[in-house]
Short mmCIF file of C-alpha atoms and ligand atoms in Angstrom, two decimals:
data_model
loop_
_atom_site.label_atom_id
_atom_site.label_comp_id
_atom_site.label_asym_id
_atom_site.label_seq_id
_atom_site.Cartn_x
_atom_site.Cartn_y
_atom_site.Cartn_z
CA UNK A 1 -154.60 0.83 -107.86
CA UNK A 2 -156.79 -2.13 -108.79
CA UNK A 3 -153.87 -3.55 -110.75
CA UNK A 4 -151.56 -3.25 -107.73
CA UNK A 5 -154.11 -4.95 -105.44
CA UNK A 6 -154.48 -7.79 -107.92
CA UNK A 7 -150.70 -8.23 -107.99
CA UNK A 8 -150.48 -8.32 -104.20
CA UNK A 9 -153.22 -10.98 -103.81
CA UNK A 10 -151.69 -13.22 -106.51
CA UNK A 11 -148.30 -12.93 -104.75
CA UNK A 12 -149.96 -14.03 -101.48
CA UNK A 13 -151.43 -17.13 -103.18
CA UNK A 14 -148.02 -18.03 -104.64
CA UNK A 15 -146.41 -17.77 -101.22
CA UNK A 16 -149.09 -20.01 -99.68
CA UNK A 17 -148.62 -22.67 -102.34
CA UNK A 18 -144.83 -22.50 -101.84
CA UNK A 19 -145.22 -22.92 -98.07
CA UNK A 20 -147.45 -25.98 -98.51
CA UNK A 21 -144.99 -27.48 -100.97
CA UNK A 22 -142.09 -26.99 -98.54
CA UNK A 23 -144.11 -28.58 -95.71
CA UNK A 24 -144.99 -31.55 -97.91
CA UNK A 25 -141.39 -32.05 -99.02
CA UNK A 26 -140.15 -31.77 -95.44
CA UNK A 27 -142.58 -34.49 -94.32
CA UNK A 28 -141.57 -36.70 -97.23
CA UNK A 29 -137.86 -36.38 -96.40
CA UNK A 30 -138.59 -37.18 -92.74
CA UNK A 31 -140.52 -40.31 -93.70
CA UNK A 32 -137.81 -41.45 -96.10
CA UNK A 33 -135.10 -40.95 -93.48
CA UNK A 34 -137.03 -43.04 -90.98
CA UNK A 35 -137.57 -45.76 -93.59
CA UNK A 36 -133.90 -45.80 -94.56
CA UNK A 37 -132.77 -45.93 -90.93
CA UNK A 38 -135.03 -48.91 -90.33
CA UNK A 39 -133.70 -50.73 -93.42
CA UNK A 40 -130.09 -49.95 -92.46
CA UNK A 41 -130.62 -51.31 -88.95
CA UNK A 42 -132.21 -54.47 -90.38
CA UNK A 43 -129.32 -55.02 -92.79
CA UNK A 44 -126.80 -54.40 -90.00
CA UNK A 45 -128.61 -57.00 -87.88
CA UNK A 46 -128.56 -59.53 -90.73
CA UNK A 47 -124.88 -58.88 -91.50
CA UNK A 48 -124.04 -59.44 -87.87
CA UNK A 49 -125.27 -62.99 -88.26
CA UNK A 50 -123.25 -63.74 -91.41
CA UNK A 51 -120.00 -65.77 -91.37
CA UNK A 52 -116.80 -63.60 -91.64
CA UNK A 53 -116.12 -64.96 -95.16
CA UNK A 54 -119.51 -63.98 -96.48
CA UNK A 55 -119.15 -60.63 -94.76
CA UNK A 56 -115.87 -59.93 -96.59
CA UNK A 57 -117.46 -61.04 -99.87
CA UNK A 58 -120.39 -58.72 -99.27
CA UNK A 59 -118.06 -55.83 -98.33
CA UNK A 60 -115.86 -56.24 -101.44
CA UNK A 61 -118.94 -56.43 -103.67
CA UNK A 62 -120.36 -53.25 -102.15
CA UNK A 63 -117.01 -51.47 -102.52
CA UNK A 64 -116.67 -52.46 -106.22
CA UNK A 65 -120.25 -51.40 -106.92
CA UNK A 66 -119.65 -47.96 -105.34
CA UNK A 67 -116.37 -47.60 -107.26
CA UNK A 68 -118.15 -48.35 -110.54
CA UNK A 69 -120.89 -45.88 -109.70
CA UNK A 70 -118.38 -43.14 -108.86
CA UNK A 71 -116.48 -43.81 -112.07
CA UNK A 72 -119.68 -43.54 -114.09
CA UNK A 73 -120.63 -40.25 -112.43
CA UNK A 74 -117.09 -38.92 -112.92
CA UNK A 75 -117.15 -39.88 -116.64
CA UNK A 76 -120.47 -38.13 -117.12
CA UNK A 77 -119.52 -34.97 -115.29
CA UNK A 78 -115.89 -34.70 -116.43
CA UNK A 79 -115.50 -31.03 -117.49
CA UNK A 80 -113.23 -31.76 -120.45
CA UNK A 81 -115.81 -33.91 -122.18
CA UNK A 82 -118.74 -31.59 -121.77
CA UNK A 83 -116.58 -28.67 -122.88
CA UNK A 84 -115.67 -30.64 -126.01
CA UNK A 85 -119.32 -31.37 -126.70
CA UNK A 86 -120.12 -27.69 -126.48
CA UNK A 87 -117.54 -26.77 -129.08
CA UNK A 88 -119.17 -25.82 -132.36
CA UNK A 89 -118.47 -28.21 -135.19
CA UNK A 90 -115.81 -26.77 -137.48
CA UNK A 91 -117.05 -26.10 -140.95
CA UNK A 92 -115.50 -28.80 -143.14
CA UNK A 93 -114.12 -27.84 -146.49
CA UNK A 94 -116.29 -29.65 -149.00
CA UNK A 95 -114.03 -31.78 -151.21
CA UNK A 96 -115.33 -32.06 -154.78
CA UNK A 97 -115.91 -35.58 -156.03
CA UNK A 98 -114.26 -34.94 -159.37
CA UNK A 99 -113.24 -32.24 -161.80
CA UNK A 100 -116.81 -31.69 -163.06
CA UNK A 101 -118.19 -31.30 -159.56
CA UNK A 102 -115.52 -28.73 -158.80
CA UNK A 103 -116.22 -26.86 -162.03
CA UNK A 104 -119.92 -26.63 -161.22
CA UNK A 105 -119.13 -25.50 -157.64
CA UNK A 106 -116.95 -22.80 -159.17
CA UNK A 107 -119.72 -21.70 -161.53
CA UNK A 108 -122.25 -21.51 -158.68
CA UNK A 109 -119.92 -19.48 -156.48
CA UNK A 110 -119.11 -17.23 -159.43
CA UNK A 111 -122.82 -16.53 -159.91
CA UNK A 112 -123.09 -15.47 -156.29
CA UNK A 113 -120.33 -12.95 -156.85
CA UNK A 114 -117.50 -14.86 -155.11
CA UNK A 115 -114.03 -14.07 -156.48
CA UNK A 116 -113.19 -17.52 -157.87
CA UNK A 117 -110.13 -16.49 -159.89
CA UNK A 118 -107.54 -18.20 -157.66
CA UNK A 119 -109.56 -21.39 -157.35
CA UNK A 120 -110.13 -21.43 -161.12
CA UNK A 121 -106.40 -21.10 -161.65
CA UNK A 122 -105.96 -24.47 -159.89
CA UNK A 123 -108.44 -26.06 -162.27
CA UNK A 124 -106.47 -24.61 -165.16
CA UNK A 125 -103.26 -26.02 -163.65
CA UNK A 126 -104.92 -29.41 -163.34
CA UNK A 127 -105.99 -29.38 -167.00
CA UNK A 128 -102.61 -28.20 -168.22
CA UNK A 129 -100.66 -30.74 -166.19
CA UNK A 130 -103.00 -33.60 -167.05
CA UNK A 131 -102.44 -33.02 -170.76
CA UNK A 132 -98.68 -33.41 -170.50
CA UNK A 133 -96.83 -36.71 -170.22
CA UNK A 134 -94.28 -35.12 -167.91
CA UNK A 135 -94.26 -35.94 -164.22
CA UNK A 136 -93.87 -33.06 -161.80
CA UNK A 137 -91.30 -33.40 -159.03
CA UNK A 138 -91.26 -30.57 -156.49
CA UNK A 139 -88.16 -29.85 -154.38
CA UNK A 140 -89.25 -28.67 -151.00
CA UNK A 141 -87.45 -28.03 -147.74
CA UNK A 142 -85.64 -25.58 -145.49
CA UNK A 143 -83.69 -22.64 -146.92
CA UNK A 144 -80.11 -23.29 -148.02
CA UNK A 145 -80.52 -27.07 -147.85
CA UNK A 146 -79.35 -27.20 -151.46
CA UNK A 147 -82.62 -27.61 -153.42
CA UNK A 148 -81.51 -25.36 -156.27
CA UNK A 149 -78.01 -26.84 -156.23
CA UNK A 150 -79.47 -30.34 -156.59
CA UNK A 151 -81.68 -29.32 -159.52
CA UNK A 152 -78.70 -27.56 -161.09
CA UNK A 153 -76.54 -30.68 -160.66
CA UNK A 154 -79.20 -32.93 -162.22
CA UNK A 155 -80.41 -30.72 -165.07
CA UNK A 156 -77.14 -28.97 -165.83
CA UNK A 157 -78.92 -25.59 -166.14
CA UNK A 158 -76.14 -23.12 -165.39
CA UNK A 159 -78.45 -20.15 -164.75
CA UNK A 160 -79.90 -21.64 -161.58
CA UNK A 161 -78.91 -19.44 -158.66
CA UNK A 162 -77.38 -21.01 -155.57
CA UNK A 163 -75.98 -19.15 -152.62
CA UNK A 164 -75.02 -19.80 -149.02
CA UNK A 165 -77.33 -16.95 -147.97
CA UNK A 166 -80.83 -18.05 -147.03
CA UNK A 167 -83.75 -17.20 -149.32
CA UNK A 168 -81.99 -17.30 -152.72
CA UNK A 169 -84.91 -18.77 -154.65
CA UNK A 170 -87.79 -16.32 -154.46
CA UNK A 171 -90.33 -17.75 -156.88
CA UNK A 172 -91.32 -21.10 -158.35
CA UNK A 173 -89.30 -22.17 -161.40
CA UNK A 174 -89.80 -25.23 -163.61
CA UNK A 175 -86.99 -27.16 -165.31
CA UNK A 176 -87.43 -29.94 -167.87
CA UNK A 177 -85.27 -33.04 -167.72
CA UNK A 178 -85.35 -36.76 -168.37
CA UNK A 179 -84.47 -39.72 -166.20
CA UNK A 180 -84.10 -43.02 -168.08
CA UNK A 181 -86.45 -41.87 -170.81
CA UNK A 182 -89.10 -40.53 -168.42
CA UNK A 183 -89.79 -36.82 -169.08
CA UNK A 184 -89.89 -34.84 -165.85
CA UNK A 185 -90.44 -31.30 -164.67
CA UNK A 186 -88.47 -30.31 -161.61
CA UNK A 187 -89.91 -27.50 -159.52
CA UNK A 188 -87.52 -25.29 -157.62
CA UNK A 189 -89.39 -23.43 -154.90
CA UNK A 190 -88.52 -20.92 -152.18
CA UNK A 191 -87.10 -22.53 -149.06
CA UNK A 192 -89.01 -22.74 -145.82
CA UNK A 193 -88.13 -19.71 -143.77
CA UNK A 194 -90.35 -18.67 -140.91
CA UNK A 195 -89.94 -14.97 -141.57
CA UNK A 196 -91.53 -15.13 -145.01
CA UNK A 197 -94.91 -16.78 -144.71
CA UNK A 198 -96.01 -15.72 -148.22
CA UNK A 199 -93.09 -17.51 -149.90
CA UNK A 200 -93.54 -20.56 -147.70
CA UNK A 201 -97.17 -20.69 -148.81
CA UNK A 202 -96.08 -20.58 -152.47
CA UNK A 203 -93.72 -23.52 -151.85
CA UNK A 204 -96.36 -25.52 -149.97
CA UNK A 205 -98.90 -25.05 -152.73
CA UNK A 206 -96.41 -26.06 -155.40
CA UNK A 207 -95.68 -29.24 -153.44
CA UNK A 208 -99.40 -29.99 -153.48
CA UNK A 209 -99.52 -29.63 -157.27
CA UNK A 210 -96.69 -32.11 -157.87
CA UNK A 211 -96.78 -35.86 -158.50
CA UNK A 212 -93.87 -36.38 -156.17
CA UNK A 213 -92.15 -34.26 -153.53
CA UNK A 214 -88.45 -34.43 -152.75
CA UNK A 215 -87.91 -33.10 -149.26
CA UNK A 216 -84.35 -31.78 -149.14
CA UNK A 217 -82.60 -31.26 -145.83
CA UNK A 218 -78.96 -31.07 -144.79
CA UNK A 219 -79.21 -32.18 -141.14
CA UNK A 220 -81.67 -33.58 -138.64
CA UNK A 221 -84.94 -31.72 -138.58
CA UNK A 222 -85.52 -28.89 -136.16
CA UNK A 223 -88.82 -28.75 -134.34
CA UNK A 224 -90.27 -26.27 -136.89
CA UNK A 225 -89.02 -28.28 -139.86
CA UNK A 226 -90.57 -31.36 -138.35
CA UNK A 227 -93.91 -29.58 -137.95
CA UNK A 228 -93.74 -28.44 -141.57
CA UNK A 229 -93.04 -31.99 -142.74
CA UNK A 230 -95.90 -33.43 -140.74
CA UNK A 231 -98.19 -30.82 -142.25
CA UNK A 232 -96.99 -31.75 -145.73
CA UNK A 233 -97.70 -35.39 -144.96
CA UNK A 234 -101.31 -34.55 -144.08
CA UNK A 235 -101.77 -33.71 -147.77
CA UNK A 236 -100.68 -37.27 -148.54
CA UNK A 237 -98.02 -36.24 -150.99
CA UNK A 238 -95.74 -39.09 -152.11
CA UNK A 239 -92.47 -38.16 -150.52
CA UNK A 240 -88.75 -38.84 -150.94
CA UNK A 241 -86.48 -37.54 -148.20
CA UNK A 242 -83.03 -36.50 -149.47
CA UNK A 243 -80.25 -35.68 -147.03
CA UNK A 244 -77.95 -33.33 -148.92
CA UNK A 245 -74.34 -32.17 -148.26
CA UNK A 246 -73.22 -35.61 -147.25
CA UNK A 247 -69.61 -34.53 -147.82
CA UNK A 248 -69.91 -32.72 -144.50
CA UNK A 249 -70.36 -35.89 -142.52
CA UNK A 250 -68.36 -38.98 -141.68
CA UNK A 251 -70.01 -42.26 -142.71
CA UNK A 252 -70.90 -42.91 -139.09
CA UNK A 253 -72.55 -39.53 -138.58
CA UNK A 254 -74.35 -39.84 -141.89
CA UNK A 255 -75.84 -43.19 -140.93
CA UNK A 256 -76.87 -41.81 -137.52
CA UNK A 257 -78.61 -38.76 -139.05
CA UNK A 258 -80.40 -40.89 -141.63
CA UNK A 259 -81.56 -43.23 -138.91
CA UNK A 260 -82.74 -40.29 -136.84
CA UNK A 261 -84.65 -38.84 -139.82
CA UNK A 262 -86.45 -42.13 -140.36
CA UNK A 263 -87.46 -42.22 -136.71
CA UNK A 264 -88.52 -38.55 -136.80
CA UNK A 265 -90.83 -38.98 -139.76
CA UNK A 266 -93.81 -41.27 -139.53
CA UNK A 267 -94.46 -43.17 -142.75
CA UNK A 268 -90.89 -42.66 -144.03
CA UNK A 269 -88.76 -45.76 -144.03
CA UNK A 270 -86.01 -44.70 -146.36
CA UNK A 271 -83.80 -41.63 -146.71
CA UNK A 272 -81.37 -41.11 -149.58
CA UNK A 273 -78.12 -39.25 -149.01
CA UNK A 274 -76.81 -36.97 -151.76
CA UNK A 275 -74.28 -34.31 -152.54
CA UNK A 276 -75.26 -31.54 -154.90
CA UNK A 277 -71.76 -30.25 -155.04
CA UNK A 278 -70.83 -26.89 -153.69
CA UNK A 279 -67.24 -25.74 -153.65
CA UNK A 280 -64.32 -27.21 -151.79
CA UNK A 281 -60.98 -25.67 -150.92
CA UNK A 282 -57.81 -27.29 -152.22
CA UNK A 283 -54.43 -26.66 -150.66
CA UNK A 284 -51.41 -27.29 -152.94
CA UNK A 285 -47.79 -27.11 -151.95
CA UNK A 286 -45.63 -25.86 -154.83
CA UNK A 287 -41.99 -26.78 -155.60
CA UNK A 288 -40.74 -24.08 -153.24
CA UNK A 289 -42.88 -25.45 -150.40
CA UNK A 290 -45.45 -22.58 -150.44
CA UNK A 291 -49.13 -23.27 -149.71
CA UNK A 292 -51.49 -22.42 -152.54
CA UNK A 293 -55.23 -22.37 -151.91
CA UNK A 294 -57.82 -22.81 -154.67
CA UNK A 295 -61.56 -23.43 -154.89
CA UNK A 296 -62.84 -26.44 -156.84
CA UNK A 297 -66.36 -27.58 -157.65
CA UNK A 298 -67.19 -30.69 -155.70
CA UNK A 299 -68.46 -33.49 -157.97
CA UNK A 300 -72.17 -34.11 -157.44
CA UNK A 301 -73.40 -37.48 -156.21
CA UNK A 302 -77.09 -37.70 -156.95
CA UNK A 303 -77.54 -41.20 -158.39
CA UNK A 304 -79.39 -42.58 -155.36
CA UNK A 305 -81.94 -39.77 -155.62
CA UNK A 306 -82.40 -40.22 -159.38
CA UNK A 307 -82.89 -43.96 -158.92
CA UNK A 308 -85.48 -43.36 -156.19
CA UNK A 309 -87.38 -40.82 -158.33
CA UNK A 310 -87.33 -43.19 -161.28
CA UNK A 311 -88.51 -46.13 -159.21
CA UNK A 312 -91.38 -44.29 -157.64
CA UNK A 313 -92.61 -42.89 -160.95
CA UNK A 314 -92.14 -46.17 -162.74
CA UNK A 315 -93.89 -48.29 -160.14
CA UNK A 316 -96.73 -45.98 -159.10
CA UNK A 317 -97.39 -44.01 -162.28
CA UNK A 318 -101.21 -44.34 -162.24
CA UNK A 319 -101.63 -43.76 -158.52
CA UNK A 320 -99.33 -40.74 -158.68
CA UNK A 321 -101.53 -39.23 -161.40
CA UNK A 322 -104.72 -39.91 -159.43
CA UNK A 323 -103.28 -38.60 -156.18
CA UNK A 324 -102.00 -35.47 -157.90
CA UNK A 325 -105.45 -34.79 -159.41
CA UNK A 326 -107.07 -35.20 -155.99
CA UNK A 327 -104.48 -32.99 -154.38
CA UNK A 328 -104.98 -30.23 -156.92
CA UNK A 329 -108.76 -30.44 -156.60
CA UNK A 330 -108.36 -30.24 -152.85
CA UNK A 331 -106.15 -27.18 -153.16
CA UNK A 332 -108.68 -25.59 -155.52
CA UNK A 333 -111.54 -26.41 -153.14
CA UNK A 334 -109.62 -24.83 -150.28
CA UNK A 335 -109.12 -21.67 -152.30
CA UNK A 336 -112.77 -21.63 -153.25
CA UNK A 337 -113.68 -22.06 -149.59
CA UNK A 338 -111.41 -19.19 -148.54
CA UNK A 339 -112.90 -16.96 -151.24
CA UNK A 340 -116.45 -17.94 -150.21
CA UNK A 341 -115.73 -17.23 -146.54
CA UNK A 342 -114.29 -13.84 -147.46
CA UNK A 343 -117.24 -13.06 -149.73
CA UNK A 344 -119.77 -14.01 -147.05
CA UNK A 345 -117.92 -12.02 -144.46
CA UNK A 346 -117.92 -8.91 -146.58
CA UNK A 347 -121.55 -9.34 -147.59
CA UNK A 348 -122.50 -10.11 -144.00
CA UNK A 349 -120.78 -6.99 -142.75
CA UNK A 350 -122.58 -4.99 -145.41
CA UNK A 351 -125.91 -6.45 -144.29
CA UNK A 352 -125.17 -5.64 -140.65
CA UNK A 353 -124.25 -2.10 -141.64
CA UNK A 354 -127.49 -1.68 -143.60
CA UNK A 355 -129.71 -3.05 -140.82
CA UNK A 356 -127.86 -1.05 -138.19
CA UNK A 357 -128.52 2.05 -140.24
CA UNK A 358 -132.21 1.16 -140.59
CA UNK A 359 -132.50 0.50 -136.85
CA UNK A 360 -130.93 3.88 -136.10
CA UNK A 361 -133.31 5.63 -138.47
CA UNK A 362 -136.23 3.73 -136.92
CA UNK A 363 -135.18 4.85 -133.43
CA UNK A 364 -134.95 8.46 -134.54
CA UNK A 365 -138.37 8.35 -136.18
CA UNK A 366 -140.14 6.54 -133.31
CA UNK A 367 -143.28 8.44 -132.44
CA UNK A 368 -144.03 7.14 -128.98
CA UNK A 369 -141.99 5.31 -126.34
CA UNK A 370 -142.01 1.61 -127.06
CA UNK A 371 -142.58 1.83 -130.80
CA UNK A 372 -138.83 1.90 -131.38
CA UNK A 373 -138.47 -1.43 -129.56
CA UNK A 374 -141.08 -2.96 -131.87
CA UNK A 375 -139.46 -1.66 -135.03
CA UNK A 376 -135.98 -2.72 -133.92
CA UNK A 377 -137.19 -6.17 -132.86
CA UNK A 378 -138.65 -6.71 -136.31
CA UNK A 379 -135.49 -5.42 -137.95
CA UNK A 380 -133.35 -7.62 -135.69
CA UNK A 381 -135.24 -10.73 -136.80
CA UNK A 382 -134.87 -9.68 -140.44
CA UNK A 383 -131.13 -9.06 -140.02
CA UNK A 384 -130.41 -12.41 -138.37
CA UNK A 385 -132.63 -14.14 -140.98
CA UNK A 386 -130.75 -12.47 -143.83
CA UNK A 387 -127.39 -13.48 -142.34
CA UNK A 388 -128.53 -17.10 -141.97
CA UNK A 389 -129.67 -17.11 -145.58
CA UNK A 390 -126.31 -15.74 -146.67
CA UNK A 391 -124.56 -18.61 -144.86
CA UNK A 392 -127.00 -21.13 -146.33
CA UNK A 393 -128.35 -22.07 -142.91
CA UNK A 394 -132.05 -22.79 -142.47
CA UNK A 395 -133.52 -21.43 -139.26
CA UNK A 396 -137.16 -21.51 -138.21
CA UNK A 397 -138.87 -18.14 -137.77
CA UNK A 398 -139.69 -19.01 -134.20
CA UNK A 399 -136.00 -19.61 -133.44
CA UNK A 400 -135.09 -16.25 -134.95
CA UNK A 401 -137.75 -14.58 -132.83
CA UNK A 402 -136.53 -16.35 -129.71
CA UNK A 403 -132.93 -15.37 -130.34
CA UNK A 404 -133.75 -11.71 -130.88
CA UNK A 405 -136.04 -11.74 -127.84
CA UNK A 406 -133.31 -13.22 -125.65
CA UNK A 407 -130.78 -10.74 -127.00
CA UNK A 408 -133.34 -8.05 -126.15
CA UNK A 409 -133.48 -9.36 -122.58
CA UNK A 410 -129.69 -9.12 -122.34
CA UNK A 411 -129.89 -5.53 -123.54
CA UNK A 412 -132.90 -4.67 -121.35
CA UNK A 413 -130.81 -4.74 -118.20
CA UNK A 414 -128.27 -2.39 -119.71
CA UNK A 415 -130.47 -0.08 -121.74
CA UNK A 416 -130.37 2.73 -119.15
CA UNK A 417 -126.59 2.53 -119.10
CA UNK A 418 -126.39 2.48 -122.89
CA UNK A 419 -128.69 5.47 -123.23
CA UNK A 420 -126.68 7.39 -120.64
CA UNK A 421 -123.46 6.61 -122.51
CA UNK A 422 -125.07 7.61 -125.82
CA UNK A 423 -126.32 10.87 -124.30
CA UNK A 424 -122.85 11.70 -122.94
CA UNK A 425 -121.12 10.93 -126.19
CA UNK A 426 -123.63 12.99 -128.17
CA UNK A 427 -123.25 15.96 -125.84
CA UNK A 428 -119.52 15.95 -126.45
CA UNK A 429 -120.11 16.95 -130.07
CA UNK A 430 -119.86 20.73 -130.42
CA UNK A 431 -122.75 22.62 -132.00
CA UNK A 432 -125.42 20.14 -130.99
CA UNK A 433 -128.20 21.79 -129.00
CA UNK A 434 -130.38 19.67 -126.77
CA UNK A 435 -129.98 15.96 -127.40
CA UNK A 436 -133.28 14.44 -128.34
CA UNK A 437 -134.41 11.05 -127.07
CA UNK A 438 -134.46 9.73 -130.62
CA UNK A 439 -130.78 10.51 -131.11
CA UNK A 440 -129.68 8.71 -127.94
CA UNK A 441 -131.81 5.70 -128.89
CA UNK A 442 -130.25 5.76 -132.36
CA UNK A 443 -126.72 5.54 -130.91
CA UNK A 444 -127.78 2.76 -128.51
CA UNK A 445 -129.38 0.76 -131.32
CA UNK A 446 -126.30 1.29 -133.47
CA UNK A 447 -124.26 -0.44 -130.76
CA UNK A 448 -126.82 -3.19 -130.23
CA UNK A 449 -127.29 -4.05 -133.91
CA UNK A 450 -123.61 -4.00 -134.70
CA UNK A 451 -122.87 -6.31 -131.76
CA UNK A 452 -125.71 -8.69 -132.59
CA UNK A 453 -124.80 -8.80 -136.28
CA UNK A 454 -121.12 -9.45 -135.58
CA UNK A 455 -121.93 -12.20 -133.06
CA UNK A 456 -124.22 -13.91 -135.54
CA UNK A 457 -121.59 -13.73 -138.32
CA UNK A 458 -118.90 -15.12 -136.02
CA UNK A 459 -121.13 -17.98 -134.91
CA UNK A 460 -122.21 -18.85 -138.44
CA UNK A 461 -118.59 -18.82 -139.57
CA UNK A 462 -117.66 -21.37 -136.94
CA UNK A 463 -120.43 -23.91 -137.20
CA UNK A 464 -123.18 -25.26 -139.36
CA UNK A 465 -125.94 -23.98 -137.09
CA UNK A 466 -127.07 -20.80 -135.44
CA UNK A 467 -126.25 -21.92 -131.90
CA UNK A 468 -128.31 -19.54 -129.76
CA UNK A 469 -126.19 -19.82 -126.61
CA UNK A 470 -123.02 -19.16 -128.62
CA UNK A 471 -124.52 -16.09 -130.29
CA UNK A 472 -125.74 -14.73 -126.95
CA UNK A 473 -122.37 -15.26 -125.26
CA UNK A 474 -120.59 -13.50 -128.09
CA UNK A 475 -123.23 -10.76 -128.08
CA UNK A 476 -122.67 -10.18 -124.37
CA UNK A 477 -118.92 -10.02 -124.98
CA UNK A 478 -119.13 -7.65 -127.97
CA UNK A 479 -121.66 -5.44 -126.23
CA UNK A 480 -119.17 -4.66 -123.50
CA UNK A 481 -116.04 -4.28 -125.66
CA UNK A 482 -114.73 -0.90 -126.80
CA UNK A 483 -118.09 0.74 -126.09
CA UNK A 484 -117.04 4.37 -125.95
CA UNK A 485 -115.19 4.44 -129.28
CA UNK A 486 -118.02 2.59 -131.00
CA UNK A 487 -120.62 4.89 -129.43
CA UNK A 488 -118.68 7.88 -130.79
CA UNK A 489 -118.83 6.36 -134.27
CA UNK A 490 -122.61 5.94 -134.08
CA UNK A 491 -123.01 9.40 -132.56
CA UNK A 492 -121.22 10.83 -135.59
CA UNK A 493 -123.53 8.89 -137.92
CA UNK A 494 -126.58 10.07 -135.98
CA UNK A 495 -125.46 13.67 -136.24
CA UNK A 496 -124.89 13.32 -139.98
CA UNK A 497 -128.40 11.97 -140.25
CA UNK A 498 -129.84 14.82 -138.19
CA UNK A 499 -128.02 17.37 -140.38
CA UNK A 500 -129.38 15.64 -143.50
CA UNK A 501 -132.93 15.86 -142.10
CA UNK A 502 -132.57 19.55 -141.39
N1 LIG B 615 -70.83 -28.69 -148.87
C1 LIG B 615 -71.88 -28.70 -149.67
N2 LIG B 615 -72.49 -27.56 -149.95
C2 LIG B 615 -73.55 -27.60 -150.75
C3 LIG B 615 -74.06 -28.80 -151.28
N3 LIG B 615 -75.17 -28.52 -152.01
C4 LIG B 615 -75.35 -27.20 -151.93
N4 LIG B 615 -74.38 -26.64 -151.19
C5 LIG B 615 -74.25 -25.24 -150.87
O1 LIG B 615 -75.33 -24.83 -150.05
C6 LIG B 615 -75.66 -23.48 -150.29
C7 LIG B 615 -77.15 -23.35 -150.51
O2 LIG B 615 -77.51 -23.96 -151.71
P1 LIG B 615 -78.83 -23.58 -152.52
O3 LIG B 615 -78.95 -24.53 -153.63
O4 LIG B 615 -78.85 -22.14 -152.84
O5 LIG B 615 -79.89 -23.89 -151.41
P2 LIG B 615 -81.50 -23.76 -151.53
O6 LIG B 615 -82.05 -24.85 -150.74
O7 LIG B 615 -81.91 -23.66 -152.94
O8 LIG B 615 -81.69 -22.38 -150.78
P3 LIG B 615 -82.93 -21.32 -150.90
O9 LIG B 615 -83.15 -21.04 -152.35
O10 LIG B 615 -82.41 -20.14 -150.16
O11 LIG B 615 -84.07 -21.96 -150.24
C8 LIG B 615 -74.85 -23.06 -151.50
O12 LIG B 615 -73.77 -22.30 -151.07
C9 LIG B 615 -74.37 -24.38 -152.11
O13 LIG B 615 -73.10 -24.23 -152.76
C10 LIG B 615 -73.38 -30.00 -150.98
O14 LIG B 615 -73.72 -31.09 -151.39
N5 LIG B 615 -72.30 -29.88 -150.17
MG1 LIG B 616 -82.91 -22.20 -154.01
#
């Protein structure tokens, strides 16, 4: 009773203060309006006495000033900009300075239990390729453009498979050859075909391991091929563009396509046209005037490509070696990053599972109402702290507490609903007598902890910081998604736990 009376009197005081504040503000606005009206009237009076020229000058000045002000306000409030500012910074892939730095990054990740095998393979490739005097030239491009046929024509290796059907080359193959005394290794790789992403990835990676890439095409680039090329160019691979099957075109068409290719590809100012060969049909008329058809191998014309390869290697030998090393280290670093992300994700999910389990047990064991909230709050802080540590992000204890408290406030409004849902789901399990309060709390905390943990992991994966507002938004979203199925899962776990206890 006394408590209620106290509350009522403090509310009355608040209302009184609010009333006085409103009165004061009202008076202030009235005074300001009067003042402004007086000033406006004065200015109007003064303007009335000005010459028309000065009046126009004054008017234009005022108009420009207001325009500038509006522009400034618009710039500041423009939704696009603020939305961009709110976007979390994407985690950049750390690029190792040199081979040693990459090796030590590998060793560190290995110690933490990250699967570094694929990244280490790139280091091995780098070492192997650096030892050899041969220059690697990767043939890359759309399926059936004639990559294998070109390599076959240049190296003379008869076993190389070529076929009009798309997707003939299925794995990377290396072929040794020599151009004007320069030892080379030609890489034949699977062609770019949208339906086989795994093979395309193999080809892309091989292109990133080479000194030089020959992009083989047999026509203008389609939109997808263009996108692929632009992506390849982002890896700064030295590139030669070879237009194959030139026998198919008239000189005029050939020149037009080459011109179009140059304009399609930024940074490319030269395209070589070649002819790997293929078969052509011959029609002979014999002595009796009958037509006789026969297939004949078309002679290859690849000199322009060979000259271009030789020139590039001859002129830029050192830079090609340096660029290749960088490219391989970059590829390795990307693989290490992917492995680290995967490792963290798995470990993070394991942590969330463990803490969710602890929170559920805590809820079941709570002795009096309210104690469960305390235990779970403490566990929540520990879980978020452990996740931040896993992602190498330093967060102050007070920030962790604040985040968990705010998440708690989000949940507070829904707790009754969550407990009702948990109760319903638990009742649906046959053989369970009366559902105890502890069990319903356990299911509710299962949902809460899983949602909080997942939101934190997602946020940490995206940015370098534990952005509270981002976590809370995600938490809100996850808390309302797929609730029933998830509640069933935690109900099953709770029941298992209850059976274990019995
Ligand atoms: N007309 C003509 N046909 C050619 C030429 N070069 C290759 N071909 C034919 O094009 C078809 C595809 O050649 P491949 O060498 O298998 O093409 P690829 O780029 O290696 O194809 P994938 O391995 O599937 O990516 C074959 O039938 C070749 O005979 C050429 O210069 N002119
Ligand atoms: Mg092929």
